[in-house]
Coordinates of C-alpha atoms and ligand atoms in Angstrom, one line a residue:
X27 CA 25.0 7.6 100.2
X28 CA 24.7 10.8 98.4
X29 CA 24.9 12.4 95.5
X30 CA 28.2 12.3 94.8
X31 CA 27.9 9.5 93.3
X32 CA 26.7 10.9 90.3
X33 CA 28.1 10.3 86.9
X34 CA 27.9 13.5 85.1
X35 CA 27.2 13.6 81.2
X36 CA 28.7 17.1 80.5
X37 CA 27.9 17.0 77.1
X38 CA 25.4 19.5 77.5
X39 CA 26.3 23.4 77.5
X40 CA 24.6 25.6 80.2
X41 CA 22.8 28.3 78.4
X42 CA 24.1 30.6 81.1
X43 CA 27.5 29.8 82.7
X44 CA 29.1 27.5 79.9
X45 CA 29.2 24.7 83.0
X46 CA 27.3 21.4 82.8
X47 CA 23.8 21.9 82.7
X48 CA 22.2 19.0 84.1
X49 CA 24.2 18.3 87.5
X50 CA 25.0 21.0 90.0
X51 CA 28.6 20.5 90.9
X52 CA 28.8 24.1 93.0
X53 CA 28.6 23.3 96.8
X54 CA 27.2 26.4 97.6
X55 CA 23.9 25.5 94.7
X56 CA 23.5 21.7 96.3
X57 CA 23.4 23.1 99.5
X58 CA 20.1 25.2 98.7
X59 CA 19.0 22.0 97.5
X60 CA 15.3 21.1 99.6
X61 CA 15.5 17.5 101.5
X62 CA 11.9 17.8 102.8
X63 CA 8.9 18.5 101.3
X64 CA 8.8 21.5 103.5
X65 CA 10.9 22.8 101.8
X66 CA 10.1 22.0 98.1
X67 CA 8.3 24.6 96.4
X68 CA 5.1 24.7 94.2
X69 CA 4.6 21.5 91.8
X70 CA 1.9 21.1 94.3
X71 CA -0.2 18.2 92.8
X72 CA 3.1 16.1 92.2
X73 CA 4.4 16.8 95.8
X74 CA 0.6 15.7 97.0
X75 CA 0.3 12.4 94.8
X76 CA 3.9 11.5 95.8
X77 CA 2.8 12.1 99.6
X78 CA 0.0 9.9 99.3
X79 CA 2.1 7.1 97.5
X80 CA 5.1 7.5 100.1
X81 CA 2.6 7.5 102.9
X82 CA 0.3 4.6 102.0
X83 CA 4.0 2.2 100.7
X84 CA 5.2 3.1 104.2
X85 CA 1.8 2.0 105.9
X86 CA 2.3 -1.2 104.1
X87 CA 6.0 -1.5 104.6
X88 CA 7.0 -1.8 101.0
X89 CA 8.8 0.3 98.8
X90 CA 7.0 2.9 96.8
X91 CA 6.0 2.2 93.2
X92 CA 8.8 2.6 90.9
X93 CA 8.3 6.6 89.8
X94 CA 8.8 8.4 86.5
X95 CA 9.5 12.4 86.4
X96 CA 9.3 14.0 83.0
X97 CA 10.3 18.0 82.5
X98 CA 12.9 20.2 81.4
X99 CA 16.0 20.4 83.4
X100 CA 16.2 22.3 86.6
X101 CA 12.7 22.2 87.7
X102 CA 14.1 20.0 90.1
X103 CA 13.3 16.0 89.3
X104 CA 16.2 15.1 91.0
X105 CA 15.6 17.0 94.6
X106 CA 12.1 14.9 94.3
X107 CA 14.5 12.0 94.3
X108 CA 16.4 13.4 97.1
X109 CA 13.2 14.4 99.0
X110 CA 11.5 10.7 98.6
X111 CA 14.6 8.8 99.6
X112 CA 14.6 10.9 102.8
X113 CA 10.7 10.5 103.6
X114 CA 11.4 6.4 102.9
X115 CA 14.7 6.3 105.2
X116 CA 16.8 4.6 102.8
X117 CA 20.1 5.1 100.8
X118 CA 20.2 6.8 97.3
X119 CA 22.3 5.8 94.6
X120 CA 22.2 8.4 91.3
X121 CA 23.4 7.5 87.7
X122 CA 22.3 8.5 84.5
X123 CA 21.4 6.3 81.1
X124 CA 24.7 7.2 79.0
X125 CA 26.7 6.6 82.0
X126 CA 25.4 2.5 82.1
X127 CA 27.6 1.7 79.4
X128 CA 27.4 -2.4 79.9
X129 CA 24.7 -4.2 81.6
X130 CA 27.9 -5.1 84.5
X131 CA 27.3 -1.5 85.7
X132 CA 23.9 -1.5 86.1
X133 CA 24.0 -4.7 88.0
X134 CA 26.9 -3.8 90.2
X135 CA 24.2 -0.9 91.3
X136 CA 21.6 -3.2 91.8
X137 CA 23.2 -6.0 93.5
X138 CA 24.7 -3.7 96.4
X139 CA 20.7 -2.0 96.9
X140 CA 19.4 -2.4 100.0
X141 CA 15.9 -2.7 100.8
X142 CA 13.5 0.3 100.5
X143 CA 16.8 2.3 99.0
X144 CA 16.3 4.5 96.1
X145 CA 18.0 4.4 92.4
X146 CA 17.8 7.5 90.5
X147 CA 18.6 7.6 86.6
X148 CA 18.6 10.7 85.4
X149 CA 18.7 10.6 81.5
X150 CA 16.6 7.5 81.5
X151 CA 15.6 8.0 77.8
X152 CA 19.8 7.4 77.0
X153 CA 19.9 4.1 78.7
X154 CA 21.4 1.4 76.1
X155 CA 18.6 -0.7 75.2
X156 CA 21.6 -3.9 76.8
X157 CA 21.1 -2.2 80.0
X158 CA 17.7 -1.2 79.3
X159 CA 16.6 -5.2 79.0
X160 CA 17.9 -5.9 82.9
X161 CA 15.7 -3.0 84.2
X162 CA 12.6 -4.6 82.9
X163 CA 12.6 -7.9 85.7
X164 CA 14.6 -5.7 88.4
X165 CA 11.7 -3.4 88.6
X166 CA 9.1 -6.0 88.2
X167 CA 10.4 -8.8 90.0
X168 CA 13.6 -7.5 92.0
X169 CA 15.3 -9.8 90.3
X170 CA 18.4 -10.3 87.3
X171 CA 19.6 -13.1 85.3
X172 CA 23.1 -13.5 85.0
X173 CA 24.0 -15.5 81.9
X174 CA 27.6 -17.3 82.3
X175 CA 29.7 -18.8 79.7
X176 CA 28.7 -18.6 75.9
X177 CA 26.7 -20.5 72.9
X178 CA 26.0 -24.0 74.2
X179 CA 27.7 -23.9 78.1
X180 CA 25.4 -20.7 79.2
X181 CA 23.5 -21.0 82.0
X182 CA 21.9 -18.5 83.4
X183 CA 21.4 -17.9 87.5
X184 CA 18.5 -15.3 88.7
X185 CA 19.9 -13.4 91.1
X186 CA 17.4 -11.8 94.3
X187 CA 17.7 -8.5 94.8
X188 CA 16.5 -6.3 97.5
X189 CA 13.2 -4.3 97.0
X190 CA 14.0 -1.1 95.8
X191 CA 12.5 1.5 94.3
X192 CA 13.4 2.9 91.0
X193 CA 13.2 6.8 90.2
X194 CA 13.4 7.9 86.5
X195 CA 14.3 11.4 85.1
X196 CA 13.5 12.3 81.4
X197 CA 13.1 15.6 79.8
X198 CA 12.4 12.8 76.7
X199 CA 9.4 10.9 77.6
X200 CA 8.8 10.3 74.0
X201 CA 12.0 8.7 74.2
X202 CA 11.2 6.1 76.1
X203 CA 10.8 2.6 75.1
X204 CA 6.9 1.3 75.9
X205 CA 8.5 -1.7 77.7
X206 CA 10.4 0.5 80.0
X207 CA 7.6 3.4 80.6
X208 CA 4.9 0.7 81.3
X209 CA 6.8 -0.3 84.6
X210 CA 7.0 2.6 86.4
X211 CA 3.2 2.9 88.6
X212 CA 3.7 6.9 88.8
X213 CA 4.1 9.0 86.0
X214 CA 4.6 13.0 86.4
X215 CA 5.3 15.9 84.3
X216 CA 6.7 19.0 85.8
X217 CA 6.1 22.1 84.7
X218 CA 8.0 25.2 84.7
X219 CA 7.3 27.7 87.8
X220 CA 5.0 30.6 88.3
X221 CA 6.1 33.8 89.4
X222 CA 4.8 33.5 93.2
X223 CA 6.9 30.2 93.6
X224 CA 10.0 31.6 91.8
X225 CA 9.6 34.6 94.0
X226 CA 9.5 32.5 97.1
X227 CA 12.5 30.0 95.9
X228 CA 14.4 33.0 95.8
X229 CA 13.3 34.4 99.1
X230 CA 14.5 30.8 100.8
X231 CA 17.5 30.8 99.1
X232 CA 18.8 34.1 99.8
X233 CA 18.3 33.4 103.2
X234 CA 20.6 30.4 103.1
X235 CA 23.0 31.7 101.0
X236 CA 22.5 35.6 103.9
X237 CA 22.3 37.9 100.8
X238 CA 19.4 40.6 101.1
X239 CA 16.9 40.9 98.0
X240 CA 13.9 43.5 98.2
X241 CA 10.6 42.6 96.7
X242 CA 11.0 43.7 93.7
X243 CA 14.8 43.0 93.4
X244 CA 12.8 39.5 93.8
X245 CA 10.3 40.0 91.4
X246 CA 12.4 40.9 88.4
X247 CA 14.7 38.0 89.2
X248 CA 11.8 35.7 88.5
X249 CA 10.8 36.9 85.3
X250 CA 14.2 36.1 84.3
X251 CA 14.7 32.9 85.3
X252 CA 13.2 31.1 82.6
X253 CA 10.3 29.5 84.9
X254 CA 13.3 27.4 86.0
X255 CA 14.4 27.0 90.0
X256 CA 18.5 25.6 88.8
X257 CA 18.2 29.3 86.7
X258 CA 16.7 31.1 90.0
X259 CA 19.8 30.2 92.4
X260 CA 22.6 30.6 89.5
X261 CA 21.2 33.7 88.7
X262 CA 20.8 34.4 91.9
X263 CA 24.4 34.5 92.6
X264 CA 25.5 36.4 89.8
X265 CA 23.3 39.7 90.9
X266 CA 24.5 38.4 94.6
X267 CA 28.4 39.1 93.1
X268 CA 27.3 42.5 91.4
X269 CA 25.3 44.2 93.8
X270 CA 28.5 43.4 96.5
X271 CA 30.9 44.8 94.2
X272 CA 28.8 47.4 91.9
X273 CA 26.0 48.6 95.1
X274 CA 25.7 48.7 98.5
X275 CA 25.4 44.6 98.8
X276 CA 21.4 45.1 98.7
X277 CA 19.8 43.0 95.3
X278 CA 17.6 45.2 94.2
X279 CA 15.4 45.6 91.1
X280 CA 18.6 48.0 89.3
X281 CA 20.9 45.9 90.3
X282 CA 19.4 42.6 88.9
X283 CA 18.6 44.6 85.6
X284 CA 22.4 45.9 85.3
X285 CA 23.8 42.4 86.9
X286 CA 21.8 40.1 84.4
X287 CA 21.9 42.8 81.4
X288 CA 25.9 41.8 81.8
X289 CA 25.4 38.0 81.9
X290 CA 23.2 38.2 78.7
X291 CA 20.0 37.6 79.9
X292 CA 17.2 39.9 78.5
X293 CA 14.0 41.3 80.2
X294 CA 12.1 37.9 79.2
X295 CA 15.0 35.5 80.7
X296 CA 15.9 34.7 77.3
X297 CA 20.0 34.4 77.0
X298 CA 22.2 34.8 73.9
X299 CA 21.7 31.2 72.8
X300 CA 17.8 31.9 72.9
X301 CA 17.9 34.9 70.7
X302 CA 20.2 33.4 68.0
X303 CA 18.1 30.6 67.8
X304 CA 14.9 33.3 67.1
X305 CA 17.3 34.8 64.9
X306 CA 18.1 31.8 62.7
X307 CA 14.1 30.7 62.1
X308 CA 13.7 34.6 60.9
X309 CA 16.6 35.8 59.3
X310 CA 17.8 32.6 57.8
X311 CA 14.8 30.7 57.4
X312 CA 12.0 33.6 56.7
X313 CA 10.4 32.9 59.8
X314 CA 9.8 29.2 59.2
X315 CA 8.6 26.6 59.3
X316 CA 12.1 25.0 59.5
X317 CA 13.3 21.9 61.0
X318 CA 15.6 21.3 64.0
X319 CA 18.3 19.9 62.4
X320 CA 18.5 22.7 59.9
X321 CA 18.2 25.0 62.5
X322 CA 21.0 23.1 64.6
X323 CA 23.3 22.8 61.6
X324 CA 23.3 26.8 60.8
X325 CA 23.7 27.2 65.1
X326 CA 26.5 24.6 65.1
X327 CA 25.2 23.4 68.1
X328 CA 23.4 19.9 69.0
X329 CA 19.9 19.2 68.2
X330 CA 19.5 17.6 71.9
X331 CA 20.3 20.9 73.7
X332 CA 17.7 23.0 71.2
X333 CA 15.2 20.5 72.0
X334 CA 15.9 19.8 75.9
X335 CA 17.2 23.3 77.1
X336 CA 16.1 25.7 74.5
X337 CA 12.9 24.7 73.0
X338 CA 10.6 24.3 76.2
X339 CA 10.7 27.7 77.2
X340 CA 10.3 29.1 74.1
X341 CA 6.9 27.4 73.7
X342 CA 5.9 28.0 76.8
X343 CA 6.2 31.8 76.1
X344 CA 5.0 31.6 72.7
X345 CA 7.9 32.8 71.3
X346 CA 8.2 30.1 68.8
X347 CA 5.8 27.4 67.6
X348 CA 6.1 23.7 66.4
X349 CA 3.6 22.6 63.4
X350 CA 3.9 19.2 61.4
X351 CA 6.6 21.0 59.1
X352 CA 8.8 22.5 61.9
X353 CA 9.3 25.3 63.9
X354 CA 7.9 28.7 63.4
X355 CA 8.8 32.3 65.5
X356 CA 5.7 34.1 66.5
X357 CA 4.5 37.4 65.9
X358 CA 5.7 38.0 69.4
X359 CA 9.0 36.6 68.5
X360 CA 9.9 39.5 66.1
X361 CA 8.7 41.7 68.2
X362 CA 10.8 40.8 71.1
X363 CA 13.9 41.1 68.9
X364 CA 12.5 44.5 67.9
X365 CA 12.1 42.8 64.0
X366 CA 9.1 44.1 61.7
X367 CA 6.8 41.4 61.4
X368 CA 4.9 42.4 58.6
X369 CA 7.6 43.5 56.4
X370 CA 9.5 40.1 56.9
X371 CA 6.7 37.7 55.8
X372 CA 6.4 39.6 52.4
X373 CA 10.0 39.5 51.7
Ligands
ADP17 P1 16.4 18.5 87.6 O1 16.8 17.2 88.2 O2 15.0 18.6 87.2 O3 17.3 18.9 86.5 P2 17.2 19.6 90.2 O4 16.3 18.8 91.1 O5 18.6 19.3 90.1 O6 16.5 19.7 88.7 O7 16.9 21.1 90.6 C1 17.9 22.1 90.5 C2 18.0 23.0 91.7 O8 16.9 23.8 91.8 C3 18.1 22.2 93.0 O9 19.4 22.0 93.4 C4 17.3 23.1 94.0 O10 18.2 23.9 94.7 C5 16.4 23.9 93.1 N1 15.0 23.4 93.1 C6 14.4 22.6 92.3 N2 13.1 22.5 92.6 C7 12.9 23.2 93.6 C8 11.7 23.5 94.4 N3 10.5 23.0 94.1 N4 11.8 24.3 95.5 C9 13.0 24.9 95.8 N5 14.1 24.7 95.1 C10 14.1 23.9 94.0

């Protein structure tokens, strides 16, 4: 199985293309997608731990530990799940939490898992707690109770299910109900990308998709991709388009300026959405501190994309800040918006 089976939960805008940010539908992104660890760059102490745990399950022949990924989207939890069903040998099945409407369709999943196979929820955080409740003896016994009839005639059967291994994605963890994070034996955090490793993501997959990028044609694509390997290859293929049309084909460090300068996205990686949201806490809100609903109200956009897709790299750069009584732009905020800092926090 692959990853087609994935049920998509386009509520989410990309910040870049206005396409669904959290599943890659383009066959020409999946197929840059890594399937060994070879080929999966940086997050080194998560790819090491998850060696050791793969290598030491399959010593013991038993399924690895179920294994919880927490990060931003597009730093690339699901290719982990990818990369670990292909070091175990088994099938993967993908969902998401919103997508597991009734506990039926979670147990449809689980009933048809073979042994050693993976399932990967993305979205773990929006499972319905109904759902939720079966996960808790699936992943600690491999087993669910089926309840039939109603009031006094239900009986319950437990049902034996094959040992699998679960694989979580939140960009929530804080989401998460204690119940539900207390069963998974690994727990990691990714974190967004260094230069060096967005550099080289870039180098591999301009190689796969046979465009040629020079150093620092390289270089300036990373610092714009928001830390962020899904940014990378979309981004990626935009300059690809312009330097074909607008050059001689070659991406260079002109051409990604002038290519990305047209999609929006500044010297910082920061797109339009970004800079209206800086806008908002200064102009509207003196600088802030100002919560995210008020800030998502004057945006008119959802307070789950401002805190999933926005937010992180914002913080990360220290564009913005978060303190008990909300958020609050940095110094280097208004300066990156070419705003007076000093004459707006007397005003
Ligand atoms: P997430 O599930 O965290 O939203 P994905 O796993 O879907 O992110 O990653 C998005 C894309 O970024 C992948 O299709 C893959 O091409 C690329 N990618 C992610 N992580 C890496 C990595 N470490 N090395 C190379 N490419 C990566």
């Amino acid at each position: 199985m692959n990853d087609d089976t994935r049920i998509d939960f386009s509520h989410k805008q990309d910040i870049l293309t206005g396409s669904c940010l959290a599943v890659d539908k383009d066959p020409e992104i999946l197929s840059l997608r890594p399937t060994r660890f070879a080929d999966y760059i940086g997050q080194t102490e998560v790819v090491e731990a998850l060696k050791i745990a793969i290598e030491a399950a399959k010593q013991r022949e038993e399924p690895v530990d179920h294994i919880l990924f927490h990060g931003p989207p597009g730093l690339g939890k699901t290719t982990l799940a990818h990369i670990i069903t292909h070091e175990m040998g088994g099938n993967l099945t993908t969902s998401s939490g919103p997508s597991l409407e009734k506990g039926g369709d979670l147990i449809g999943i689980l009933t048809h898992l073979e042994d050693r196979d993976i399932l990967f929820i993305d979205e773990i955080h929006r499972t319905p707690k109904i759902v939720e409740e079966f996960l808790y003896s699936a992943m600690e016994d491999f087993a669910v109770d089926f309840v039939f009839d109603k009031g006094m005639h239900a009986r319950s059967h437990k049902y034996r299910l094959n040992r699998f291994t679960l694989v979580g994605a939140t960009t929530r963890v804080g989401l998460l109900s204690a119940p539900l994070r207390d069963r998974f034996g690994i727990f990691r955090s990714l974190d967004f990308y260094s230069q060096p490793n967005l550099v080289e993501i870039i180098k591999r997959s301009a190689v796969l998709l046979k465009v040629t990028i020079d150093d620092e044609g390289a270089t300036e694509l990373a610092k714009r991709s928001r830390g962020t390997p899904r940014i990378v290859n979309r981004l990626l293929k935009r300059v690809r388009d312009y330097s074909q049309v607008r050059a001689d084909g070659i991406i260079t460090k002109k051409t990604v300026e002038a290519g990305l300068s047209l999609e929006g996205v500044d010297e910082k990686g920061l797109t339009d959405l970004d800079r209206r949201y800086l806008k908002t806490i200064i102009e509207f809100y003196k600088g802030g501190p100002v919560g995210i609903e008020a800030i998502a109200a004057t945006l008119q956009e959802e307070t789950d994309t401002l805190v999933d897709v926005i937010e992180p790299y914002l913080l990360k750069m220290g564009l913005v800040t978060r303190t008990s009584s909300g958020r609050k732009a940095s110094e280097e905020a208004y300066k990156h918006l070419g705003l007076s800092f000093q004459k707006r926090m007397f005003q």
